[in-house]
Tab-separated table of C-alpha atoms in Angstrom:
chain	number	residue	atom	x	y	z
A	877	UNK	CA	-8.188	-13.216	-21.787
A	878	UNK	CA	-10.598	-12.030	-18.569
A	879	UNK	CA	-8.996	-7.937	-17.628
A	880	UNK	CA	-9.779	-7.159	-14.133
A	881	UNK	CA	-9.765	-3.471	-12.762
A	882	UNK	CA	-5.928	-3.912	-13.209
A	883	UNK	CA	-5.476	-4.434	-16.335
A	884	UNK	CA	-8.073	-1.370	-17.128
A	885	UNK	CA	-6.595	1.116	-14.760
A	886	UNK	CA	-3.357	0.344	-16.421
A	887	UNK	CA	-4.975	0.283	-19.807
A	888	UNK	CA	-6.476	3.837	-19.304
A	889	UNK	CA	-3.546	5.664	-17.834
A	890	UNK	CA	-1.539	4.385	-20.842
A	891	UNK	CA	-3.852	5.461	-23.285
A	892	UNK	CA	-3.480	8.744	-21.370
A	893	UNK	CA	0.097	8.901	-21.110
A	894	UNK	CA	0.220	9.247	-17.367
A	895	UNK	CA	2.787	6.905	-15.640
A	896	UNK	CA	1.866	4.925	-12.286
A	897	UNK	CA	4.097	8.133	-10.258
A	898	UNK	CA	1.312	11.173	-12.383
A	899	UNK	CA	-1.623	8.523	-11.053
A	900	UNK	CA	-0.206	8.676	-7.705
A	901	UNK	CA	0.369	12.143	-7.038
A	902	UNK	CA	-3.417	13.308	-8.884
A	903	UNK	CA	-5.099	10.422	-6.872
A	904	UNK	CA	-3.077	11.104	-3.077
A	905	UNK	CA	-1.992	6.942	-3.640
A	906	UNK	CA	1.431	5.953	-4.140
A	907	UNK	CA	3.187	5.802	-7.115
A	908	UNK	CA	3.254	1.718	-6.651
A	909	UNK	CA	-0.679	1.387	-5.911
A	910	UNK	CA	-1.417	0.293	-9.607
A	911	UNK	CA	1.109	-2.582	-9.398
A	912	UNK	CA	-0.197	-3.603	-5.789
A	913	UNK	CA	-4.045	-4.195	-7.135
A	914	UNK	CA	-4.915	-7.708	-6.665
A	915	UNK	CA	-8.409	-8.277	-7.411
A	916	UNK	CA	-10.612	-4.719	-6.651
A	917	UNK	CA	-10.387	-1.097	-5.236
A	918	UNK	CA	-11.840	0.273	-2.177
A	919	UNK	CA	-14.417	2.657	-2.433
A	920	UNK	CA	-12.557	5.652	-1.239
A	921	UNK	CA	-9.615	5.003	-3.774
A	922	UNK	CA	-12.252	4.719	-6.676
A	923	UNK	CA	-13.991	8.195	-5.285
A	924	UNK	CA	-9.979	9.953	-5.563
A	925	UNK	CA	-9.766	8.108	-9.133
A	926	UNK	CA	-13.405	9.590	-10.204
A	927	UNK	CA	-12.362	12.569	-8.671
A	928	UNK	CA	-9.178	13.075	-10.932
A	929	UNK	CA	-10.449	11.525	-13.725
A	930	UNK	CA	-13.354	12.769	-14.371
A	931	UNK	CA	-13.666	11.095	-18.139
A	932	UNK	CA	-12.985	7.898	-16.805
A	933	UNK	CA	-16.226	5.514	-16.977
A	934	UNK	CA	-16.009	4.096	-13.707
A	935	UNK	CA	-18.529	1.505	-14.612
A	936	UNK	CA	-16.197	0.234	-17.021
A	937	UNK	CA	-13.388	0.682	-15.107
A	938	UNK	CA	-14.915	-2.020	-11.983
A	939	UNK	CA	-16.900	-4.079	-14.530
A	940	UNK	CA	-15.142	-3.996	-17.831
A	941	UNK	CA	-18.734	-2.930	-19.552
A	942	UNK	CA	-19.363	-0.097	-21.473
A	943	UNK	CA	-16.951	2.414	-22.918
A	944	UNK	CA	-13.333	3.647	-21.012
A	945	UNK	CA	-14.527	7.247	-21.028
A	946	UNK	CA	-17.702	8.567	-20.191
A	947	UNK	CA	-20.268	9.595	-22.740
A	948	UNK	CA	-21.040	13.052	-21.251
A	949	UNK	CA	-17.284	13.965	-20.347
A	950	UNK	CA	-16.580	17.900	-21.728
A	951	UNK	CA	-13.476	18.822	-23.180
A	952	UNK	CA	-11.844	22.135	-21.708
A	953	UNK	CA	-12.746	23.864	-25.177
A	954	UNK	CA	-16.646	23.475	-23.931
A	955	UNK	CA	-17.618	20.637	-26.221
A	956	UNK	CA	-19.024	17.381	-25.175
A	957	UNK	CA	-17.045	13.892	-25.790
A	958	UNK	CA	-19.968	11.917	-27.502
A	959	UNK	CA	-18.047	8.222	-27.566
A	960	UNK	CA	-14.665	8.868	-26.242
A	961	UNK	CA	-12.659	8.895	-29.350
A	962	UNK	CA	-12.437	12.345	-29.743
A	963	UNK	CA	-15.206	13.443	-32.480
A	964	UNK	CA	-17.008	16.504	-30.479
A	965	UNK	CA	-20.082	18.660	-30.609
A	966	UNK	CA	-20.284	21.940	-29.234
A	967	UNK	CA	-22.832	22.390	-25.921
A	968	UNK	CA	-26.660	23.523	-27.371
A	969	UNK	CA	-25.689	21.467	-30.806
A	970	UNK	CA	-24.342	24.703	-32.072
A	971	UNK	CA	-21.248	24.910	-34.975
A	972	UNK	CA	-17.283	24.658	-34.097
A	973	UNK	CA	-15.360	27.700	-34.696
């Protein structure tokens, strides 16, 4: 089965728990614009979609290679996602309180 940017869009906000109305209102698109992708993005939809989701791997997201989140994405507790699956180390390699 070949996923195009649909498919992952759809596949990340799920994993996220946002619904296609959430993606609209954090990206300024409408709550339909997931549906409505046929084969690509423009470039200043992907910038609002970086913008918002800052975790996302945007490589991934246009190419379908790599990993769905970003390797150097920090959590709001300071630490830094490694591989996207939630294991964490703190910033400067120090111990979790």
């Amino acid at each position: 089965m070949e996923d195009g940017v649909k498919e992952r869009l759809t596949a990340f906000l799920r994993k996220k728990g946002i619904n296609n109305s959430e993606f609209g209102r954090r990206t300024g698109t409408s709550s339909a614009y997931v549906s409505s992708i046929r084969q690509s993005i423009s470039t200043d939809v992907l910038e609002k979609i970086a913008k918002a989701f800052p975790d996302l791997n945007v490589e991934w997201l246009l190419l379908g290679t790599g990993e769905m989140y970003r390797a150097d994405t920090v959590t709001q507790n300071g630490h830094i996602n490694q591989n996207g699956n939630g294991s964490n180390t703190v910033n400067g390699g120090e111990a979790g309180e």
